[in-house]
Amino acid sequence: MKIGVLTGGGDCPGLNAVIRAAVRKGIFHYGDQFVGFLEGWRGVVDNRTMELDLQAVAGILPRGGTILRTSRTNPGKRPDGLDRCIEMLRQNGIDVLIAIGGDDTQSVALKLHERGARIVGVPKTIDNDLSGTDFCFGFDTAVSIATEAIDRVHTTAEAHNRVMVVEVMGRDSGWIAIYSGIAGGADVILIPEHPFDIDDIAERLRQRHTRGRYFSIVVVAEGARASKELASQHVTSSKLDEFGHVRLGGIGNELAAEIEQRTGFETRAVVLGHIQRGGSPTAFDRVLATRYGIGAIDMVHAGESGCMVALRGTRIISVPMAEALGKTRVVDEDLIRVAEGLQHPTGEEVAGSGS
Ligand code: F6P
């Protein structure tokens, strides 16, 4: 079979591991031939390709980014964009396309599937907010990077008697914030799923400091918002991308100023930004991405289309793309209860507990 591969949307550690696994299994076990479309859907629309053979995927397993590069191009925004995709797939003799990406990429894949193209999806996003799968590869790496940053911020907060606010990515979901916040022993974790009250946060920090602690760590998701002041999401740019997203960011600095003003505690903010997306994937993400690549190629040869490979529990399964789209996967209430269970109610803090 001749199989096309593309990576769309924000990059994510593990993309190369998916490509490598699909290409190796396809060539070794099925005798497939591969074509890589460059820069997401842009490469399909503009017919920009590269050959994906064993040589092209050699040595890429630990590499961040994507050898196919990526973009947030939405063919649906161009008058004949979707038709052109179908035509370019036909011109390149593509039997099936493997689309590696998040909800935006999968939404285009589904439209093309509905127009008759054969497409199999692979879920990708550091935000872990894609429905239909328990985990996306890239998330574990982002959490590991954020956790290491929180550990580092901890020691400087402690040395200076400061409150440190760490802003992490995640778009409209708080997965990175809650995982890294729990792993890093944050004192306060703020996620988009639960609007917060700044006066409450300030009071919690004051209480903690009256219990003998002299520093605090606050982890805030970029999409978090307060119930009153700072009630709208913070954006660094309100210019919409081709899928209609604003660029989030800035809550960390604002929150730090509000905390300092209310508590009098010296407060600093750190914005982790794209550091969370760059570099080598963790072992977990390399394995998950490899399983997704193998799963996708097996789905291709099982004759599937309009489906996405997914992780359910410990098993790799196939789910309809439509199941992954339309709703952001928000943080489990169970996990929120774990974070809440670590909070000191009021009164004396047990020596050595907390961060
Ligand atoms: O979806 C992944 C993500 O990193 C979000 O967490 C973040 O809001 C966004 O992409 C940033 O996008 P860009 O790389 O276009 O600035």
Coordinates of C-alpha atoms in Angstrom, one line a residue, residues 15-329:
L15 CA 5.8 12.6 16.9
N16 CA 9.0 11.2 15.4
A17 CA 8.5 8.0 17.4
V18 CA 5.0 7.5 15.8
I19 CA 6.4 8.1 12.3
R20 CA 9.3 5.7 12.8
A21 CA 7.1 2.9 14.2
A22 CA 4.5 3.2 11.4
V23 CA 7.1 3.3 8.7
R24 CA 9.1 0.4 10.1
K25 CA 6.2 -1.9 10.7
G26 CA 4.6 -0.9 7.4
I27 CA 7.8 -1.7 5.4
F28 CA 8.9 -4.8 7.4
H29 CA 5.5 -6.5 7.8
Y30 CA 3.3 -5.2 5.0
G31 CA 5.7 -4.1 2.3
D32 CA 4.2 -0.6 2.3
Q33 CA 5.6 2.5 0.7
F34 CA 5.4 5.9 2.6
V35 CA 5.1 9.5 1.6
G36 CA 5.4 12.3 4.2
F37 CA 3.4 15.5 3.7
L38 CA 5.3 18.5 5.0
E39 CA 3.9 21.0 7.5
G40 CA 0.6 19.4 8.3
W41 CA -2.4 20.0 6.0
R42 CA -0.4 22.7 4.2
G43 CA 1.8 20.0 2.7
V44 CA -1.3 18.3 1.3
V45 CA -2.9 21.5 -0.1
D46 CA 0.4 22.6 -1.6
N47 CA 1.6 19.1 -2.5
R48 CA 4.9 19.3 -0.6
T49 CA 6.1 15.9 0.2
M50 CA 9.2 13.9 1.2
E51 CA 9.9 10.2 0.9
L52 CA 9.6 8.3 4.1
D53 CA 11.9 5.3 3.9
L54 CA 13.9 3.4 6.5
Q55 CA 16.8 5.8 6.1
A56 CA 14.5 8.9 6.7
V57 CA 13.3 7.4 10.1
A58 CA 16.7 6.2 11.3
G59 CA 17.8 7.7 14.6
I60 CA 14.6 9.8 15.1
L61 CA 13.1 7.9 18.1
P62 CA 14.5 10.2 20.8
R63 CA 14.2 13.4 18.8
G64 CA 11.6 16.1 19.7
G65 CA 9.7 18.1 17.1
T66 CA 8.8 16.3 13.8
I67 CA 10.9 15.5 10.8
L68 CA 7.7 16.4 8.7
R69 CA 7.5 19.8 10.4
T70 CA 4.0 21.1 11.3
S71 CA 1.5 23.9 11.0
R72 CA -1.9 25.0 12.0
T73 CA -3.2 25.1 8.4
N74 CA -6.9 24.5 8.1
P75 CA -7.8 23.5 4.5
G76 CA -11.4 24.0 5.4
K77 CA -10.7 27.8 5.6
R78 CA -9.7 27.9 1.8
P79 CA -12.5 27.9 -0.8
D80 CA -11.4 24.6 -2.4
G81 CA -9.1 23.4 0.3
L82 CA -10.8 20.1 1.1
D83 CA -11.3 19.2 -2.5
R84 CA -7.7 20.0 -3.2
C85 CA -6.6 17.7 -0.4
I86 CA -8.6 14.9 -1.9
E87 CA -7.1 15.6 -5.3
M88 CA -3.5 15.8 -4.0
L89 CA -3.9 12.5 -2.2
R90 CA -5.2 11.0 -5.5
Q91 CA -2.3 12.5 -7.5
N92 CA 0.2 11.1 -5.1
G93 CA -1.4 7.6 -5.3
I94 CA -2.1 7.6 -1.6
D95 CA -4.3 4.6 -0.5
V96 CA -4.6 5.7 3.1
L97 CA -3.4 8.8 5.1
I98 CA -2.2 8.6 8.7
A99 CA -3.0 12.0 10.3
I100 CA -1.1 12.6 13.5
G101 CA -2.6 15.5 15.5
G102 CA -5.0 16.9 18.0
D103 CA -8.7 17.8 17.6
D104 CA -8.1 20.3 14.9
T105 CA -6.1 17.9 12.7
Q106 CA -8.6 15.1 13.4
S107 CA -11.5 17.4 12.5
V108 CA -10.1 17.9 9.0
A109 CA -9.3 14.2 8.7
L110 CA -12.9 13.4 9.5
K111 CA -14.2 15.8 6.8
L112 CA -11.9 14.2 4.2
H113 CA -13.0 10.7 5.3
E114 CA -16.6 11.8 4.8
R115 CA -15.6 12.9 1.3
G116 CA -14.3 9.5 0.5
A117 CA -10.6 9.6 1.5
R118 CA -9.3 6.7 3.7
I119 CA -7.8 8.2 6.8
V120 CA -6.6 6.9 10.2
G121 CA -5.9 9.3 13.0
V122 CA -3.2 9.3 15.8
P123 CA -4.0 11.5 18.8
K124 CA -1.3 14.0 19.8
T125 CA -1.2 16.9 22.2
I126 CA 0.7 17.8 25.3
D127 CA -2.6 19.2 26.7
N128 CA -4.1 15.6 27.0
D129 CA -7.5 17.2 26.2
L130 CA -8.5 14.9 23.4
S131 CA -11.6 12.8 24.0
G132 CA -11.7 9.1 23.1
T133 CA -8.3 8.3 24.5
D134 CA -7.0 8.1 28.1
F135 CA -3.6 9.6 27.2
C136 CA -2.0 11.4 24.4
F137 CA 1.7 11.0 23.9
G138 CA 3.7 14.2 24.7
F139 CA 1.7 14.8 27.8
D140 CA 4.0 12.8 30.0
T141 CA 7.0 14.7 28.7
A142 CA 5.4 18.1 29.3
V143 CA 4.4 17.0 32.8
S144 CA 8.0 15.8 33.5
I145 CA 9.5 19.1 32.3
A146 CA 6.9 21.2 34.3
T147 CA 7.6 19.0 37.4
E148 CA 11.3 19.5 37.2
A149 CA 10.8 23.3 36.8
I150 CA 8.5 23.3 39.9
D151 CA 11.2 21.4 41.9
R152 CA 13.8 24.0 40.8
V153 CA 11.4 26.9 41.6
H154 CA 10.9 25.3 45.0
T155 CA 14.4 25.8 46.1
T156 CA 14.7 29.4 45.1
A157 CA 11.2 30.2 46.6
E158 CA 12.5 28.6 49.9
A159 CA 15.7 30.5 49.8
H160 CA 14.0 33.9 49.4
N161 CA 10.8 33.4 51.4
R162 CA 8.8 34.0 48.3
V163 CA 5.6 32.9 46.7
M164 CA 6.3 31.5 43.2
V165 CA 3.6 31.2 40.6
V166 CA 4.3 28.7 37.8
E167 CA 2.2 29.1 34.6
V168 CA 1.9 26.0 32.6
M169 CA 0.3 25.2 29.2
G170 CA -2.9 23.2 28.6
R171 CA -5.3 25.4 26.7
D172 CA -8.8 24.9 28.2
S173 CA -7.9 21.9 30.3
G174 CA -5.8 21.6 33.5
W175 CA -4.2 18.2 32.9
I176 CA -0.6 19.5 32.8
A177 CA -1.3 21.8 35.8
I178 CA -2.8 19.2 38.0
Y179 CA -0.3 16.4 37.2
S180 CA 2.7 18.6 37.6
G181 CA 1.2 20.4 40.6
I182 CA 0.6 17.1 42.4
A183 CA 4.0 15.7 41.3
G184 CA 5.8 18.9 42.3
G185 CA 4.0 19.3 45.7
A186 CA 2.4 22.6 44.8
D187 CA 0.5 24.4 47.6
V188 CA -2.2 25.7 45.2
I189 CA -3.2 24.3 41.8
L190 CA -5.5 26.4 39.6
I191 CA -7.2 24.8 36.6
P192 CA -9.7 26.0 34.0
E193 CA -12.2 23.5 35.1
H194 CA -12.7 25.2 38.5
P195 CA -12.7 29.0 38.5
F196 CA -10.9 30.3 41.5
D197 CA -11.4 33.2 44.0
I198 CA -8.3 35.3 44.4
D199 CA -9.2 36.4 47.9
D200 CA -9.5 32.7 48.8
I201 CA -6.1 31.9 47.3
A202 CA -4.5 34.8 49.2
E203 CA -6.2 33.6 52.5
R204 CA -4.9 30.1 51.9
L205 CA -1.4 31.4 51.4
R206 CA -1.6 33.6 54.5
Q207 CA -2.8 30.7 56.6
R208 CA 0.0 28.5 55.4
H209 CA 2.5 31.2 56.3
T210 CA 1.0 31.6 59.7
R211 CA 1.5 27.9 60.2
G212 CA 5.2 28.5 60.0
R213 CA 5.8 28.0 56.3
Y214 CA 7.6 31.0 54.7
F215 CA 7.3 30.2 51.0
S216 CA 4.6 28.8 48.7
I217 CA 4.3 27.4 45.2
V218 CA 1.2 28.1 43.0
V219 CA 0.8 26.2 39.7
V220 CA -1.7 27.9 37.3
A221 CA -2.9 26.6 34.0
E222 CA -2.7 29.2 31.2
G223 CA -6.5 28.8 30.7
A224 CA -7.5 29.1 34.3
R225 CA -9.7 32.0 35.3
A226 CA -11.0 33.6 38.4
S227 CA -14.6 33.8 39.3
K228 CA -14.5 37.6 39.8
E229 CA -11.4 39.6 39.0
L230 CA -9.3 38.1 36.1
A231 CA -12.6 36.4 35.2
S232 CA -11.8 36.1 31.5
Q233 CA -9.0 33.9 30.1
H234 CA -5.7 35.8 29.6
V235 CA -4.5 36.0 26.0
T236 CA -1.2 37.1 24.6
S237 CA -2.9 37.5 21.3
S238 CA -6.6 37.6 20.4
K239 CA -5.8 37.0 16.8
L240 CA -7.4 33.7 15.9
D241 CA -5.5 30.9 14.3
E242 CA -7.1 29.0 11.3
F243 CA -9.0 26.8 13.8
G244 CA -10.3 29.8 15.7
H245 CA -8.1 29.6 18.8
V246 CA -6.7 32.7 20.6
R247 CA -3.2 32.4 22.1
L248 CA -3.5 32.0 25.8
G249 CA -1.0 33.2 28.4
G250 CA -0.4 35.9 31.0
I251 CA -2.4 34.7 34.0
G252 CA 0.8 33.9 35.9
N253 CA 2.1 37.4 36.0
E254 CA -1.3 39.0 36.8
L255 CA -1.9 36.4 39.6
A256 CA 1.5 37.0 41.1
A257 CA 0.8 40.8 41.3
E258 CA -2.7 40.2 42.9
I259 CA -1.2 37.7 45.5
E260 CA 1.6 40.1 46.4
Q261 CA -0.8 43.0 46.7
R262 CA -3.2 41.0 49.0
T263 CA -0.7 39.2 51.1
G264 CA 2.3 41.4 51.2
F265 CA 4.4 38.3 50.4
E266 CA 7.1 38.9 47.8
T267 CA 5.8 37.0 44.7
R268 CA 7.4 36.1 41.3
A269 CA 6.0 34.4 38.3
V270 CA 7.6 31.9 35.9
V271 CA 6.0 31.1 32.5
L272 CA 7.2 27.7 31.2
G273 CA 5.8 28.2 27.7
H274 CA 7.2 26.2 24.8
I275 CA 9.9 24.6 26.9
Q276 CA 7.2 22.1 27.8
R277 CA 6.8 21.1 24.2
G278 CA 10.4 20.9 23.1
G279 CA 13.1 18.3 23.4
S280 CA 13.3 14.5 23.8
P281 CA 10.2 12.5 24.8
T282 CA 10.2 10.5 28.0
A283 CA 10.4 6.7 27.9
F284 CA 6.6 6.5 28.6
D285 CA 5.9 8.8 25.6
R286 CA 8.3 6.9 23.3
V287 CA 6.6 3.7 24.1
L288 CA 3.1 5.1 23.8
A289 CA 3.9 6.9 20.5
T290 CA 5.5 3.6 19.2
R291 CA 2.3 1.7 20.2
Y292 CA 0.2 4.3 18.4
G293 CA 2.3 4.1 15.3
I294 CA 2.1 0.3 15.2
G295 CA -1.6 0.4 16.0
A296 CA -2.3 2.9 13.2
I297 CA -0.6 0.8 10.6
D298 CA -2.5 -2.3 11.7
M299 CA -5.7 -0.3 11.5
V300 CA -4.8 0.7 8.0
H301 CA -4.3 -3.0 7.0
A302 CA -7.5 -4.0 8.8
G303 CA -9.3 -1.7 6.2
E304 CA -10.3 1.0 8.8
S305 CA -10.9 4.7 8.0
G306 CA -12.5 7.6 9.9
C307 CA -11.0 6.0 13.1
M308 CA -8.3 7.0 15.5
V309 CA -6.0 4.8 17.5
A310 CA -6.4 5.3 21.3
L311 CA -5.3 4.1 24.7
R312 CA -8.1 2.7 26.9
G313 CA -6.7 1.5 30.2
T314 CA -3.6 -0.4 29.1
R315 CA -4.9 -1.5 25.7
I316 CA -4.5 0.1 22.3
I317 CA -7.9 0.3 20.5
S318 CA -9.6 2.0 17.6
V319 CA -12.3 4.6 18.2
P320 CA -14.4 6.6 15.7
M321 CA -12.8 10.0 15.1
A322 CA -16.1 11.6 15.8
E323 CA -15.8 10.3 19.4
A324 CA -12.6 12.3 19.8
L325 CA -14.0 15.6 18.5
G326 CA -16.4 18.2 19.7
K327 CA -15.7 18.2 23.4
T328 CA -12.6 19.0 25.3
R329 CA -11.6 16.2 27.7

